[in-house]
CSV table of C-alpha atoms in Angstrom, one decimal:
chain,number,residue,atom,x,y,z
A,158,GLY,CA,-12.7,-19.8,-8.5
A,159,ALA,CA,-9.1,-19.1,-8.1
A,160,VAL,CA,-6.4,-21.1,-9.8
A,161,ALA,CA,-3.5,-19.2,-8.2
A,162,PHE,CA,-2.8,-16.8,-5.4
A,163,ALA,CA,-0.6,-13.7,-5.2
A,164,HIS,CA,0.8,-11.6,-2.4
A,165,TRP,CA,-0.2,-8.1,-3.5
A,166,PHE,CA,1.8,-5.2,-2.2
A,167,PHE,CA,2.9,-1.7,-3.0
A,168,PRO,CA,6.7,-1.4,-2.9
A,169,MET,CA,8.4,2.0,-2.7
A,170,ARG,CA,9.4,2.8,-6.3
A,171,GLY,CA,11.4,6.0,-5.8
A,172,GLY,CA,12.5,7.3,-9.2
A,173,SER,CA,10.8,4.6,-11.2
A,174,GLY,CA,8.2,6.9,-12.6
A,175,ALA,CA,5.3,5.2,-10.9
A,176,TYR,CA,3.2,8.0,-9.3
A,177,GLY,CA,2.5,7.2,-5.7
A,178,SER,CA,3.2,3.6,-6.2
A,179,MET,CA,0.2,3.3,-8.4
A,180,ALA,CA,1.7,0.1,-9.9
A,181,GLY,CA,1.3,-2.6,-7.2
A,182,ALA,CA,3.3,-5.7,-7.3
A,183,CYS,CA,2.2,-9.3,-7.1
A,184,LYS,CA,4.3,-12.3,-6.0
A,185,MET,CA,2.4,-15.1,-7.8
A,186,ASP,CA,2.1,-18.6,-6.5
A,187,THR,CA,0.1,-21.6,-7.6
A,188,LEU,CA,-2.5,-23.8,-6.0
A,189,ILE,CA,-0.6,-26.9,-7.1
A,190,ASP,CA,2.5,-28.6,-5.6
A,191,LEU,CA,4.6,-31.6,-6.2
A,192,ASP,CA,3.3,-34.8,-4.6
A,193,TRP,CA,6.3,-35.5,-2.3
A,194,SER,CA,4.7,-38.7,-1.0
A,195,SER,CA,5.1,-40.3,-4.5
A,196,SER,CA,7.9,-42.8,-4.9
A,197,GLU,CA,8.4,-41.7,-8.5
A,198,ALA,CA,11.7,-40.0,-9.4
A,199,THR,CA,9.8,-37.3,-11.2
A,200,LYS,CA,7.1,-36.2,-8.7
A,201,PRO,CA,3.6,-35.6,-10.1
A,202,PHE,CA,1.7,-32.5,-9.4
A,203,LYS,CA,-1.4,-32.4,-7.2
A,204,ALA,CA,-3.9,-29.7,-6.4
A,205,THR,CA,-3.4,-28.2,-3.0
A,206,LEU,CA,-4.1,-25.2,-0.8
A,207,PRO,CA,-0.7,-24.2,0.6
A,208,TYR,CA,-2.0,-22.5,3.7
A,209,GLU,CA,1.5,-22.0,5.1
A,210,ARG,CA,2.4,-19.9,2.1
A,211,LEU,CA,-0.8,-17.8,2.2
A,212,PHE,CA,0.4,-15.9,5.4
A,213,PHE,CA,4.1,-15.4,4.6
A,214,GLY,CA,6.3,-15.2,1.6
A,215,GLU,CA,9.9,-14.5,0.7
A,216,THR,CA,11.1,-12.7,-2.3
A,217,ASP,CA,14.0,-10.5,-3.7
A,218,GLY,CA,13.8,-7.0,-2.3
A,219,SER,CA,17.1,-5.7,-3.6
A,220,SER,CA,15.5,-3.3,-6.1
A,221,PHE,CA,13.3,-1.5,-3.5
A,222,PRO,CA,13.2,1.3,-2.8
A,223,ASN,CA,16.3,2.5,-4.6
A,224,GLY,CA,16.7,0.5,-7.8
A,225,GLY,CA,19.1,-2.3,-6.7
A,226,LEU,CA,21.6,-0.5,-4.5
A,227,ARG,CA,21.2,-2.8,-1.4
A,228,ALA,CA,23.9,-5.2,-0.7
A,229,THR,CA,23.3,-8.8,-1.8
A,230,HIS,CA,23.3,-10.2,1.7
A,231,THR,CA,20.5,-7.8,2.7
A,232,ALA,CA,18.4,-8.5,-0.5
A,233,ALA,CA,15.9,-10.8,1.1
A,234,ALA,CA,12.4,-9.3,1.6
A,235,PHE,CA,9.3,-10.8,3.0
A,236,THR,CA,5.6,-10.4,2.4
A,237,THR,CA,3.1,-10.9,5.2
A,238,TRP,CA,-0.7,-11.0,4.9
A,239,ASP,CA,-2.3,-7.9,6.2
A,240,ARG,CA,-5.4,-9.5,7.7
A,241,SER,CA,-7.0,-6.1,8.3
A,242,SER,CA,-7.6,-5.9,4.5
A,243,PRO,CA,-9.9,-8.4,2.7
A,244,CYS,CA,-8.6,-10.8,0.1
A,245,PHE,CA,-10.3,-10.8,-3.3
A,246,VAL,CA,-10.3,-12.8,-6.5
A,247,LEU,CA,-9.4,-11.0,-9.7
A,248,ASP,CA,-8.7,-12.8,-13.0
A,249,ARG,CA,-8.9,-16.2,-11.2
A,250,VAL,CA,-6.1,-15.1,-8.8
A,251,LEU,CA,-6.7,-14.9,-5.1
A,252,ARG,CA,-5.1,-11.5,-4.2
A,253,ILE,CA,-3.8,-11.3,-0.7
A,254,PRO,CA,-3.0,-7.8,0.5
A,255,CYS,CA,0.4,-7.8,2.1
A,256,ALA,CA,3.0,-5.7,3.8
A,257,PHE,CA,6.5,-5.8,2.4
A,258,ILE,CA,9.5,-5.6,4.7
A,259,THR,CA,13.3,-6.3,4.8
A,260,HIS,CA,14.9,-9.1,6.8
A,261,LEU,CA,15.5,-6.5,9.6
A,262,GLY,CA,11.9,-5.3,9.6
A,263,ALA,CA,12.4,-2.1,7.7
A,264,CYS,CA,9.5,-1.2,5.5
A,265,ILE,CA,10.1,-1.0,1.8
A,266,ASP,CA,6.4,-0.5,0.8
A,267,ASP,CA,3.8,2.1,1.2
A,268,LYS,CA,1.4,0.1,3.4
A,269,THR,CA,3.7,-0.8,6.4
A,270,PRO,CA,3.9,2.8,7.6
A,271,LEU,CA,0.1,3.0,7.6
A,272,LEU,CA,-0.2,-0.3,9.5
A,273,ARG,CA,2.3,0.9,12.1
A,274,SER,CA,0.5,4.2,12.4
A,275,ASN,CA,-2.8,2.3,13.0
A,276,ASP,CA,-1.0,0.3,15.8
A,277,ALA,CA,0.3,3.5,17.3
A,278,LEU,CA,-3.1,5.1,17.2
A,279,ASN,CA,-4.7,2.1,18.9
A,280,ARG,CA,-2.0,1.9,21.6
A,281,GLU,CA,-1.9,5.6,22.4
A,282,GLY,CA,-5.6,6.1,22.0
A,283,LEU,CA,-6.3,3.4,24.6
A,284,ARG,CA,-3.7,5.0,26.9
A,285,LEU,CA,-5.4,8.4,26.5
A,286,LEU,CA,-8.9,7.0,27.3
A,287,LYS,CA,-7.5,5.3,30.4
A,288,ASN,CA,-5.8,8.5,31.6
A,289,ILE,CA,-8.9,10.7,31.1
A,290,LYS,CA,-11.1,8.0,32.6
A,291,ILE,CA,-13.5,7.8,29.6
A,292,GLY,CA,-14.3,4.5,27.9
A,293,THR,CA,-11.9,2.6,30.2
A,294,SER,CA,-13.4,-0.7,29.1
A,295,THR,CA,-12.6,0.0,25.4
A,296,LYS,CA,-10.5,-2.9,24.0
A,297,ALA,CA,-9.4,-1.4,20.6
A,298,ILE,CA,-9.5,1.8,18.6
A,299,HIS,CA,-9.9,1.4,14.8
A,300,SER,CA,-9.3,4.1,12.2
A,301,PHE,CA,-11.3,3.6,9.0
A,302,LEU,CA,-10.8,6.8,7.0
A,303,GLY,CA,-8.5,9.7,7.4
A,304,TRP,CA,-9.3,13.3,6.9
A,305,GLU,CA,-9.1,14.3,3.2
A,306,GLN,CA,-8.0,17.7,2.0
A,307,GLU,CA,-7.7,18.5,-1.6
A,308,PHE,CA,-5.5,21.5,-2.6
A,309,PHE,CA,-3.9,22.7,-5.8
A,310,VAL,CA,-0.6,24.4,-6.0
A,311,ILE,CA,0.0,27.2,-8.5
A,312,LYS,CA,2.9,29.6,-9.0
A,313,ALA,CA,2.7,32.9,-7.1
A,314,SER,CA,3.0,34.9,-10.3
A,315,LEU,CA,-0.1,33.1,-11.7
A,316,TYR,CA,-1.9,33.5,-8.4
A,317,ARG,CA,-1.4,37.3,-8.5
A,318,LYS,CA,-3.0,37.4,-12.0
A,319,ARG,CA,-6.3,35.8,-10.7
A,320,PRO,CA,-8.5,38.3,-8.8
A,321,ASP,CA,-10.8,35.5,-7.7
A,322,LEU,CA,-8.0,33.7,-5.9
A,323,VAL,CA,-6.5,36.9,-4.4
A,324,ASN,CA,-9.9,38.3,-3.2
A,325,CYS,CA,-11.8,35.1,-2.4
A,326,GLY,CA,-9.2,32.5,-1.8
A,327,ARG,CA,-10.9,30.1,-4.2
A,328,THR,CA,-11.5,29.6,-7.9
A,329,LEU,CA,-14.6,31.4,-9.3
A,330,VAL,CA,-13.7,31.4,-12.9
A,331,GLY,CA,-12.0,28.9,-15.1
A,332,ARG,CA,-12.7,25.7,-17.0
A,333,LEU,CA,-14.0,22.4,-15.6
A,334,PRO,CA,-11.3,19.8,-14.6
A,335,ALA,CA,-10.9,16.6,-16.5
A,336,ARG,CA,-13.5,14.1,-15.3
A,337,ASN,CA,-11.5,10.8,-15.3
A,338,GLN,CA,-9.0,11.8,-12.6
A,339,GLN,CA,-5.8,10.9,-14.5
A,340,GLY,CA,-2.8,10.1,-12.4
A,341,GLU,CA,-0.6,12.3,-14.6
A,342,LEU,CA,-2.6,15.4,-13.7
A,343,ASN,CA,-3.1,15.9,-10.0
A,344,TYR,CA,-4.9,12.9,-8.6
A,345,PHE,CA,-2.6,10.6,-6.5
A,346,ALA,CA,0.5,12.2,-8.1
A,347,PRO,CA,3.4,13.4,-6.0
A,348,PRO,CA,3.9,17.2,-5.8
A,349,PRO,CA,6.1,18.6,-8.6
A,350,THR,CA,9.7,19.1,-7.7
A,351,GLU,CA,9.4,22.8,-8.1
A,352,VAL,CA,7.0,22.9,-5.1
A,353,ASN,CA,9.1,23.6,-2.0
A,354,THR,CA,7.7,22.1,1.2
């Protein structure tokens, strides 16, 4: 079983070198607390399930997303349990997937925009169904997986040297890709700075 719990979130790490926020963050907490009912001056510890701290946490958010440029009075950040994602135990720590926001509700993580998008899809999807008079008894719309499109960006000068790409629009010759999907190659990495969008 778990001996601790952690709010697990993916802060924006612009400029930190972490590709696509691959390095998640954990705000660790314990399943013990001081026994405040004790009359002793030095309170003993007791095992507990701090249910009020499972749902909500406060931490320092001054380093996100820009490396500590936020003013001290706005440095507070909060984690809140994303109950649409399951908790799990890893290395005897109960990991609780969370959103990470500032004291004004601005997102400083990679998950909050997704959660807000899901809310918008649900709200506007229900509105659409009502207006076109289809599925008017529908109570909620859930998105599970998005469309996936893999693409590879190459320089125009290299493209022109490849007759298979020029004539067929796809690779017909070449070597097999690396099999372990390294982050430093193309999987889950941001586009190179030389690629103009």
